[in-house]
Amino acid sequence: DVSLAISLVRPTSFFMQDLSNRSPFSNERFGSVNRAFIVTGEDKTIPPEFQPWEIENTGVTIVKEIEDADHMAMISKPHALCQYLLDIAK
């Protein structure tokens, strides 16, 4: 309902001002973080044929796949996503 939605809206920030005062990401810091990518086979937002490019160009070291998940894997395949996130965290 519209009244509920309006009552739940809270001001937020996109951190643009905060980021404008920071130095760019560096290989020493950002580059040292392990990256994981979960390929989603039914993704209409980031098509499966584009996902390998993202993997190759962003330093991903761990790749998992949920063939029948869409872009919102946390909604379409929450149990599979949860299991992969637990595996990645180990």
PDB file of N, CA and C in Angstrom:
ATOM      1  N   ASP A   1       0.839  -1.178   0.000  1.00  0.00           N
ATOM      2  CA  ASP A   1       0.000   0.000   0.000  1.00  0.00           C
ATOM      3  C   ASP A   1       0.880   1.236   0.000  1.00  0.00           C
ATOM      4  N   VAL A   2       0.431   2.237  -0.695  1.00  0.00           N
ATOM      5  CA  VAL A   2       1.230   3.442  -0.905  1.00  0.00           C
ATOM      6  C   VAL A   2       1.550   4.154   0.407  1.00  0.00           C
ATOM      7  N   SER A   3       0.590   4.245   1.292  1.00  0.00           N
ATOM      8  CA  SER A   3       0.829   4.930   2.573  1.00  0.00           C
ATOM      9  C   SER A   3       1.923   4.240   3.368  1.00  0.00           C
ATOM     10  N   LEU A   4       1.898   2.923   3.386  1.00  0.00           N
ATOM     11  CA  LEU A   4       2.942   2.173   4.093  1.00  0.00           C
ATOM     12  C   LEU A   4       4.296   2.417   3.449  1.00  0.00           C
ATOM     13  N   ALA A   5       4.362   2.344   2.122  1.00  0.00           N
ATOM     14  CA  ALA A   5       5.629   2.561   1.422  1.00  0.00           C
ATOM     15  C   ALA A   5       6.191   3.944   1.725  1.00  0.00           C
ATOM     16  N   ILE A   6       5.335   4.945   1.691  1.00  0.00           N
ATOM     17  CA  ILE A   6       5.790   6.312   1.973  1.00  0.00           C
ATOM     18  C   ILE A   6       6.292   6.431   3.408  1.00  0.00           C
ATOM     19  N   SER A   7       5.621   5.772   4.325  1.00  0.00           N
ATOM     20  CA  SER A   7       6.040   5.865   5.729  1.00  0.00           C
ATOM     21  C   SER A   7       7.359   5.147   5.995  1.00  0.00           C
ATOM     22  N   LEU A   8       7.711   4.192   5.147  1.00  0.00           N
ATOM     23  CA  LEU A   8       8.946   3.430   5.344  1.00  0.00           C
ATOM     24  C   LEU A   8      10.160   4.053   4.658  1.00  0.00           C
ATOM     25  N   VAL A   9       9.947   5.028   3.798  1.00  0.00           N
ATOM     26  CA  VAL A   9      11.053   5.668   3.096  1.00  0.00           C
ATOM     27  C   VAL A   9      11.890   6.460   4.089  1.00  0.00           C
ATOM     28  N   ARG A  10      13.202   6.234   4.002  1.00  0.00           N
ATOM     29  CA  ARG A  10      14.131   6.948   4.882  1.00  0.00           C
ATOM     30  C   ARG A  10      15.211   7.597   4.028  1.00  0.00           C
ATOM     31  N   PRO A  11      15.669   8.768   4.427  1.00  0.00           N
ATOM     32  CA  PRO A  11      16.761   9.387   3.667  1.00  0.00           C
ATOM     33  C   PRO A  11      18.005   8.511   3.750  1.00  0.00           C
ATOM     34  N   THR A  12      18.716   8.455   2.668  1.00  0.00           N
ATOM     35  CA  THR A  12      19.931   7.651   2.634  1.00  0.00           C
ATOM     36  C   THR A  12      20.978   8.366   1.795  1.00  0.00           C
ATOM     37  N   SER A  13      22.147   7.810   1.758  1.00  0.00           N
ATOM     38  CA  SER A  13      23.244   8.395   1.001  1.00  0.00           C
ATOM     39  C   SER A  13      23.816   7.341   0.076  1.00  0.00           C
ATOM     40  N   PHE A  14      24.266   7.789  -1.069  1.00  0.00           N
ATOM     41  CA  PHE A  14      24.967   6.885  -1.977  1.00  0.00           C
ATOM     42  C   PHE A  14      26.474   6.968  -1.754  1.00  0.00           C
ATOM     43  N   PHE A  15      26.875   7.646  -0.716  1.00  0.00           N
ATOM     44  CA  PHE A  15      28.280   7.778  -0.331  1.00  0.00           C
ATOM     45  C   PHE A  15      29.118   8.521  -1.362  1.00  0.00           C
ATOM     46  N   MET A  16      28.482   9.265  -2.246  1.00  0.00           N
ATOM     47  CA  MET A  16      29.230   9.977  -3.280  1.00  0.00           C
ATOM     48  C   MET A  16      30.202  10.979  -2.666  1.00  0.00           C
ATOM     49  N   GLN A  17      29.754  11.732  -1.682  1.00  0.00           N
ATOM     50  CA  GLN A  17      30.641  12.701  -1.043  1.00  0.00           C
ATOM     51  C   GLN A  17      31.777  11.989  -0.323  1.00  0.00           C
ATOM     52  N   ASP A  18      31.466  10.898   0.359  1.00  0.00           N
ATOM     53  CA  ASP A  18      32.498  10.150   1.070  1.00  0.00           C
ATOM     54  C   ASP A  18      33.547   9.622   0.098  1.00  0.00           C
ATOM     55  N   LEU A  19      33.101   9.062  -1.017  1.00  0.00           N
ATOM     56  CA  LEU A  19      34.034   8.484  -1.981  1.00  0.00           C
ATOM     57  C   LEU A  19      34.855   9.546  -2.693  1.00  0.00           C
ATOM     58  N   SER A  20      34.294  10.726  -2.877  1.00  0.00           N
ATOM     59  CA  SER A  20      35.039  11.772  -3.581  1.00  0.00           C
ATOM     60  C   SER A  20      36.251  12.237  -2.777  1.00  0.00           C
ATOM     61  N   ASN A  21      36.247  11.996  -1.482  1.00  0.00           N
ATOM     62  CA  ASN A  21      37.367  12.393  -0.627  1.00  0.00           C
ATOM     63  C   ASN A  21      38.369  11.271  -0.402  1.00  0.00           C
ATOM     64  N   ARG A  22      38.116  10.115  -0.964  1.00  0.00           N
ATOM     65  CA  ARG A  22      38.987   8.952  -0.755  1.00  0.00           C
ATOM     66  C   ARG A  22      39.932   8.779  -1.935  1.00  0.00           C
ATOM     67  N   SER A  23      41.045   8.136  -1.671  1.00  0.00           N
ATOM     68  CA  SER A  23      41.955   7.821  -2.766  1.00  0.00           C
ATOM     69  C   SER A  23      41.378   6.652  -3.560  1.00  0.00           C
ATOM     70  N   PRO A  24      41.769   6.525  -4.823  1.00  0.00           N
ATOM     71  CA  PRO A  24      41.252   5.425  -5.642  1.00  0.00           C
ATOM     72  C   PRO A  24      41.622   4.069  -5.045  1.00  0.00           C
ATOM     73  N   PHE A  25      40.891   3.061  -5.459  1.00  0.00           N
ATOM     74  CA  PHE A  25      41.219   1.703  -5.022  1.00  0.00           C
ATOM     75  C   PHE A  25      42.633   1.358  -5.458  1.00  0.00           C
ATOM     76  N   SER A  26      43.323   0.588  -4.637  1.00  0.00           N
ATOM     77  CA  SER A  26      44.687   0.189  -4.970  1.00  0.00           C
ATOM     78  C   SER A  26      44.778  -1.327  -5.010  1.00  0.00           C
ATOM     79  N   ASN A  27      45.792  -1.815  -5.701  1.00  0.00           N
ATOM     80  CA  ASN A  27      46.020  -3.262  -5.724  1.00  0.00           C
ATOM     81  C   ASN A  27      46.402  -3.769  -4.350  1.00  0.00           C
ATOM     82  N   GLU A  28      47.047  -2.919  -3.559  1.00  0.00           N
ATOM     83  CA  GLU A  28      47.462  -3.336  -2.220  1.00  0.00           C
ATOM     84  C   GLU A  28      46.273  -3.633  -1.325  1.00  0.00           C
ATOM     85  N   ARG A  29      45.204  -2.897  -1.483  1.00  0.00           N
ATOM     86  CA  ARG A  29      44.036  -3.071  -0.610  1.00  0.00           C
ATOM     87  C   ARG A  29      42.924  -3.809  -1.354  1.00  0.00           C
ATOM     88  N   PHE A  30      42.318  -3.158  -2.323  1.00  0.00           N
ATOM     89  CA  PHE A  30      41.214  -3.767  -3.061  1.00  0.00           C
ATOM     90  C   PHE A  30      41.693  -5.006  -3.814  1.00  0.00           C
ATOM     91  N   GLY A  31      42.880  -4.930  -4.373  1.00  0.00           N
ATOM     92  CA  GLY A  31      43.415  -6.045  -5.142  1.00  0.00           C
ATOM     93  C   GLY A  31      43.753  -7.263  -4.306  1.00  0.00           C
ATOM     94  N   SER A  32      43.827  -7.105  -2.999  1.00  0.00           N
ATOM     95  CA  SER A  32      44.181  -8.239  -2.143  1.00  0.00           C
ATOM     96  C   SER A  32      42.964  -9.041  -1.694  1.00  0.00           C
ATOM     97  N   VAL A  33      41.774  -8.584  -2.037  1.00  0.00           N
ATOM     98  CA  VAL A  33      40.545  -9.259  -1.610  1.00  0.00           C
ATOM     99  C   VAL A  33      40.190 -10.354  -2.607  1.00  0.00           C
ATOM    100  N   ASN A  34      39.975 -11.569  -2.106  1.00  0.00           N
ATOM    101  CA  ASN A  34      39.521 -12.642  -2.986  1.00  0.00           C
ATOM    102  C   ASN A  34      38.124 -12.321  -3.488  1.00  0.00           C
ATOM    103  N   ARG A  35      37.898 -12.574  -4.772  1.00  0.00           N
ATOM    104  CA  ARG A  35      36.598 -12.283  -5.364  1.00  0.00           C
ATOM    105  C   ARG A  35      35.938 -13.563  -5.836  1.00  0.00           C
ATOM    106  N   ALA A  36      34.642 -13.617  -5.634  1.00  0.00           N
ATOM    107  CA  ALA A  36      33.852 -14.767  -6.082  1.00  0.00           C
ATOM    108  C   ALA A  36      32.761 -14.267  -7.020  1.00  0.00           C
ATOM    109  N   PHE A  37      32.349 -15.129  -7.912  1.00  0.00           N
ATOM    110  CA  PHE A  37      31.276 -14.801  -8.857  1.00  0.00           C
ATOM    111  C   PHE A  37      30.370 -16.008  -8.956  1.00  0.00           C
ATOM    112  N   ILE A  38      29.083 -15.770  -8.820  1.00  0.00           N
ATOM    113  CA  ILE A  38      28.114 -16.850  -8.974  1.00  0.00           C
ATOM    114  C   ILE A  38      27.388 -16.619 -10.287  1.00  0.00           C
ATOM    115  N   VAL A  39      27.652 -17.491 -11.242  1.00  0.00           N
ATOM    116  CA  VAL A  39      27.018 -17.424 -12.556  1.00  0.00           C
ATOM    117  C   VAL A  39      25.555 -17.818 -12.396  1.00  0.00           C
ATOM    118  N   THR A  40      24.685 -17.008 -12.965  1.00  0.00           N
ATOM    119  CA  THR A  40      23.250 -17.284 -12.901  1.00  0.00           C
ATOM    120  C   THR A  40      22.748 -17.517 -14.317  1.00  0.00           C
ATOM    121  N   GLY A  41      22.348 -18.746 -14.593  1.00  0.00           N
ATOM    122  CA  GLY A  41      22.016 -19.175 -15.947  1.00  0.00           C
ATOM    123  C   GLY A  41      20.781 -18.557 -16.557  1.00  0.00           C
ATOM    124  N   GLU A  42      19.865 -18.078 -15.753  1.00  0.00           N
ATOM    125  CA  GLU A  42      18.627 -17.488 -16.271  1.00  0.00           C
ATOM    126  C   GLU A  42      18.587 -15.975 -16.068  1.00  0.00           C
ATOM    127  N   ASP A  43      19.746 -15.366 -15.896  1.00  0.00           N
ATOM    128  CA  ASP A  43      19.829 -13.928 -15.623  1.00  0.00           C
ATOM    129  C   ASP A  43      19.464 -13.137 -16.876  1.00  0.00           C
ATOM    130  N   LYS A  44      18.500 -12.251 -16.752  1.00  0.00           N
ATOM    131  CA  LYS A  44      18.109 -11.380 -17.867  1.00  0.00           C
ATOM    132  C   LYS A  44      18.733  -9.986 -17.719  1.00  0.00           C
ATOM    133  N   THR A  45      19.292  -9.686 -16.552  1.00  0.00           N
ATOM    134  CA  THR A  45      19.929  -8.389 -16.321  1.00  0.00           C
ATOM    135  C   THR A  45      21.378  -8.413 -16.788  1.00  0.00           C
ATOM    136  N   ILE A  46      22.116  -9.420 -16.354  1.00  0.00           N
ATOM    137  CA  ILE A  46      23.489  -9.640 -16.820  1.00  0.00           C
ATOM    138  C   ILE A  46      23.464 -10.990 -17.529  1.00  0.00           C
ATOM    139  N   PRO A  47      23.289 -10.982 -18.844  1.00  0.00           N
ATOM    140  CA  PRO A  47      23.110 -12.232 -19.582  1.00  0.00           C
ATOM    141  C   PRO A  47      24.270 -13.209 -19.372  1.00  0.00           C
ATOM    142  N   PRO A  48      23.964 -14.506 -19.361  1.00  0.00           N
ATOM    143  CA  PRO A  48      25.002 -15.520 -19.157  1.00  0.00           C
ATOM    144  C   PRO A  48      26.178 -15.394 -20.125  1.00  0.00           C
ATOM    145  N   GLU A  49      25.938 -14.922 -21.339  1.00  0.00           N
ATOM    146  CA  GLU A  49      27.047 -14.794 -22.293  1.00  0.00           C
ATOM    147  C   GLU A  49      27.982 -13.634 -21.938  1.00  0.00           C
ATOM    148  N   PHE A  50      27.555 -12.704 -21.098  1.00  0.00           N
ATOM    149  CA  PHE A  50      28.406 -11.594 -20.656  1.00  0.00           C
ATOM    150  C   PHE A  50      29.136 -11.921 -19.354  1.00  0.00           C
ATOM    151  N   GLN A  51      28.610 -12.842 -18.586  1.00  0.00           N
ATOM    152  CA  GLN A  51      29.184 -13.155 -17.275  1.00  0.00           C
ATOM    153  C   GLN A  51      30.637 -13.634 -17.349  1.00  0.00           C
ATOM    154  N   PRO A  52      31.032 -14.439 -18.347  1.00  0.00           N
ATOM    155  CA  PRO A  52      32.458 -14.817 -18.423  1.00  0.00           C
ATOM    156  C   PRO A  52      33.384 -13.610 -18.586  1.00  0.00           C
ATOM    157  N   TRP A  53      32.936 -12.594 -19.309  1.00  0.00           N
ATOM    158  CA  TRP A  53      33.740 -11.383 -19.452  1.00  0.00           C
ATOM    159  C   TRP A  53      33.954 -10.740 -18.090  1.00  0.00           C
ATOM    160  N   GLU A  54      32.893 -10.649 -17.291  1.00  0.00           N
ATOM    161  CA  GLU A  54      33.024 -10.072 -15.946  1.00  0.00           C
ATOM    162  C   GLU A  54      34.010 -10.875 -15.108  1.00  0.00           C
ATOM    163  N   ILE A  55      33.929 -12.186 -15.197  1.00  0.00           N
ATOM    164  CA  ILE A  55      34.824 -13.055 -14.427  1.00  0.00           C
ATOM    165  C   ILE A  55      36.275 -12.812 -14.828  1.00  0.00           C
ATOM    166  N   GLU A  56      36.531 -12.765 -16.136  1.00  0.00           N
ATOM    167  CA  GLU A  56      37.895 -12.596 -16.631  1.00  0.00           C
ATOM    168  C   GLU A  56      38.470 -11.216 -16.330  1.00  0.00           C
ATOM    169  N   ASN A  57      37.642 -10.213 -16.258  1.00  0.00           N
ATOM    170  CA  ASN A  57      38.121  -8.836 -16.153  1.00  0.00           C
ATOM    171  C   ASN A  57      38.020  -8.219 -14.772  1.00  0.00           C
ATOM    172  N   THR A  58      37.628  -8.980 -13.778  1.00  0.00           N
ATOM    173  CA  THR A  58      37.500  -8.406 -12.437  1.00  0.00           C
ATOM    174  C   THR A  58      38.299  -9.162 -11.386  1.00  0.00           C
ATOM    175  N   GLY A  59      39.183 -10.046 -11.801  1.00  0.00           N
ATOM    176  CA  GLY A  59      40.042 -10.727 -10.842  1.00  0.00           C
ATOM    177  C   GLY A  59      39.357 -11.775  -9.997  1.00  0.00           C
ATOM    178  N   VAL A  60      38.289 -12.343 -10.522  1.00  0.00           N
ATOM    179  CA  VAL A  60      37.555 -13.374  -9.783  1.00  0.00           C
ATOM    180  C   VAL A  60      38.414 -14.624  -9.658  1.00  0.00           C
ATOM    181  N   THR A  61      38.455 -15.203  -8.456  1.00  0.00           N
ATOM    182  CA  THR A  61      39.222 -16.430  -8.233  1.00  0.00           C
ATOM    183  C   THR A  61      38.335 -17.629  -7.915  1.00  0.00           C
ATOM    184  N   ILE A  62      37.098 -17.382  -7.526  1.00  0.00           N
ATOM    185  CA  ILE A  62      36.167 -18.464  -7.193  1.00  0.00           C
ATOM    186  C   ILE A  62      34.922 -18.289  -8.050  1.00  0.00           C
ATOM    187  N   VAL A  63      34.566 -19.328  -8.805  1.00  0.00           N
ATOM    188  CA  VAL A  63      33.373 -19.268  -9.647  1.00  0.00           C
ATOM    189  C   VAL A  63      32.455 -20.418  -9.279  1.00  0.00           C
ATOM    190  N   LYS A  64      31.211 -20.087  -9.030  1.00  0.00           N
ATOM    191  CA  LYS A  64      30.161 -21.080  -8.782  1.00  0.00           C
ATOM    192  C   LYS A  64      29.063 -20.817  -9.798  1.00  0.00           C
ATOM    193  N   GLU A  65      28.193 -21.790 -10.009  1.00  0.00           N
ATOM    194  CA  GLU A  65      27.109 -21.599 -10.969  1.00  0.00           C
ATOM    195  C   GLU A  65      25.805 -22.157 -10.429  1.00  0.00           C
ATOM    196  N   ILE A  66      24.760 -21.372 -10.596  1.00  0.00           N
ATOM    197  CA  ILE A  66      23.406 -21.831 -10.314  1.00  0.00           C
ATOM    198  C   ILE A  66      22.665 -21.694 -11.640  1.00  0.00           C
ATOM    199  N   GLU A  67      22.575 -22.798 -12.377  1.00  0.00           N
ATOM    200  CA  GLU A  67      22.059 -22.768 -13.746  1.00  0.00           C
ATOM    201  C   GLU A  67      20.667 -22.174 -13.861  1.00  0.00           C
ATOM    202  N   ASP A  68      19.778 -22.521 -12.947  1.00  0.00           N
ATOM    203  CA  ASP A  68      18.389 -22.091 -13.086  1.00  0.00           C
ATOM    204  C   ASP A  68      18.034 -20.902 -12.198  1.00  0.00           C
ATOM    205  N   ALA A  69      19.041 -20.113 -11.810  1.00  0.00           N
ATOM    206  CA  ALA A  69      18.788 -18.901 -11.018  1.00  0.00           C
ATOM    207  C   ALA A  69      18.721 -17.695 -11.944  1.00  0.00           C
ATOM    208  N   ASP A  70      17.898 -16.724 -11.550  1.00  0.00           N
ATOM    209  CA  ASP A  70      17.869 -15.473 -12.290  1.00  0.00           C
ATOM    210  C   ASP A  70      18.783 -14.467 -11.591  1.00  0.00           C
ATOM    211  N   HIS A  71      18.676 -13.196 -11.955  1.00  0.00           N
ATOM    212  CA  HIS A  71      19.560 -12.173 -11.396  1.00  0.00           C
ATOM    213  C   HIS A  71      19.423 -12.052  -9.881  1.00  0.00           C
ATOM    214  N   MET A  72      18.253 -12.323  -9.367  1.00  0.00           N
ATOM    215  CA  MET A  72      18.005 -12.244  -7.927  1.00  0.00           C
ATOM    216  C   MET A  72      18.044 -13.654  -7.336  1.00  0.00           C
ATOM    217  N   ALA A  73      19.217 -14.255  -7.338  1.00  0.00           N
ATOM    218  CA  ALA A  73      19.361 -15.630  -6.849  1.00  0.00           C
ATOM    219  C   ALA A  73      18.903 -15.775  -5.407  1.00  0.00           C
ATOM    220  N   MET A  74      18.979 -14.704  -4.641  1.00  0.00           N
ATOM    221  CA  MET A  74      18.528 -14.781  -3.250  1.00  0.00           C
ATOM    222  C   MET A  74      17.024 -14.978  -3.155  1.00  0.00           C
ATOM    223  N   ILE A  75      16.318 -14.722  -4.248  1.00  0.00           N
ATOM    224  CA  ILE A  75      14.876 -14.959  -4.280  1.00  0.00           C
ATOM    225  C   ILE A  75      14.553 -16.217  -5.075  1.00  0.00           C
ATOM    226  N   SER A  76      15.192 -16.394  -6.238  1.00  0.00           N
ATOM    227  CA  SER A  76      14.852 -17.534  -7.091  1.00  0.00           C
ATOM    228  C   SER A  76      15.455 -18.850  -6.607  1.00  0.00           C
ATOM    229  N   LYS A  77      16.625 -18.816  -6.003  1.00  0.00           N
ATOM    230  CA  LYS A  77      17.297 -20.033  -5.520  1.00  0.00           C
ATOM    231  C   LYS A  77      18.009 -19.753  -4.202  1.00  0.00           C
ATOM    232  N   PRO A  78      17.273 -19.385  -3.156  1.00  0.00           N
ATOM    233  CA  PRO A  78      17.923 -18.961  -1.905  1.00  0.00           C
ATOM    234  C   PRO A  78      18.758 -20.047  -1.238  1.00  0.00           C
ATOM    235  N   HIS A  79      18.311 -21.291  -1.284  1.00  0.00           N
ATOM    236  CA  HIS A  79      19.064 -22.358  -0.610  1.00  0.00           C
ATOM    237  C   HIS A  79      20.386 -22.640  -1.321  1.00  0.00           C
ATOM    238  N   ALA A  80      20.347 -22.687  -2.649  1.00  0.00           N
ATOM    239  CA  ALA A  80      21.581 -22.912  -3.404  1.00  0.00           C
ATOM    240  C   ALA A  80      22.551 -21.753  -3.193  1.00  0.00           C
ATOM    241  N   LEU A  81      22.047 -20.536  -3.235  1.00  0.00           N
ATOM    242  CA  LEU A  81      22.900 -19.370  -3.019  1.00  0.00           C
ATOM    243  C   LEU A  81      23.512 -19.396  -1.626  1.00  0.00           C
ATOM    244  N   CYS A  82      22.717 -19.692  -0.636  1.00  0.00           N
ATOM    245  CA  CYS A  82      23.209 -19.749   0.744  1.00  0.00           C
ATOM    246  C   CYS A  82      24.324 -20.784   0.878  1.00  0.00           C
ATOM    247  N   GLN A  83      24.133 -21.944   0.278  1.00  0.00           N
ATOM    248  CA  GLN A  83      25.152 -22.990   0.360  1.00  0.00           C
ATOM    249  C   GLN A  83      26.454 -22.536  -0.300  1.00  0.00           C
ATOM    250  N   TYR A  84      26.352 -21.905  -1.466  1.00  0.00           N
ATOM    251  CA  TYR A  84      27.552 -21.413  -2.136  1.00  0.00           C
ATOM    252  C   TYR A  84      28.246 -20.332  -1.313  1.00  0.00           C
ATOM    253  N   LEU A  85      27.479 -19.429  -0.732  1.00  0.00           N
ATOM    254  CA  LEU A  85      28.091 -18.379   0.089  1.00  0.00           C
ATOM    255  C   LEU A  85      28.801 -18.965   1.304  1.00  0.00           C
ATOM    256  N   LEU A  86      28.210 -19.988   1.895  1.00  0.00           N
ATOM    257  CA  LEU A  86      28.881 -20.664   3.015  1.00  0.00           C
ATOM    258  C   LEU A  86      30.164 -21.339   2.548  1.00  0.00           C
ATOM    259  N   ASP A  87      30.122 -21.998   1.379  1.00  0.00           N
ATOM    260  CA  ASP A  87      31.318 -22.645   0.823  1.00  0.00           C
ATOM    261  C   ASP A  87      32.413 -21.613   0.541  1.00  0.00           C
ATOM    262  N   ILE A  88      32.024 -20.493  -0.042  1.00  0.00           N
ATOM    263  CA  ILE A  88      32.989 -19.446  -0.385  1.00  0.00           C
ATOM    264  C   ILE A  88      33.621 -18.857   0.871  1.00  0.00           C
ATOM    265  N   ALA A  89      32.843 -18.715   1.916  1.00  0.00           N
ATOM    266  CA  ALA A  89      33.339 -18.120   3.163  1.00  0.00           C
ATOM    267  C   ALA A  89      34.350 -19.007   3.875  1.00  0.00           C
ATOM    268  N   LYS A  90      34.348 -20.288   3.605  1.00  0.00           N
ATOM    269  CA  LYS A  90      35.273 -21.214   4.287  1.00  0.00           C
ATOM    270  C   LYS A  90      36.681 -21.100   3.771  1.00  0.00           C
TER     271      LYS A  90
END
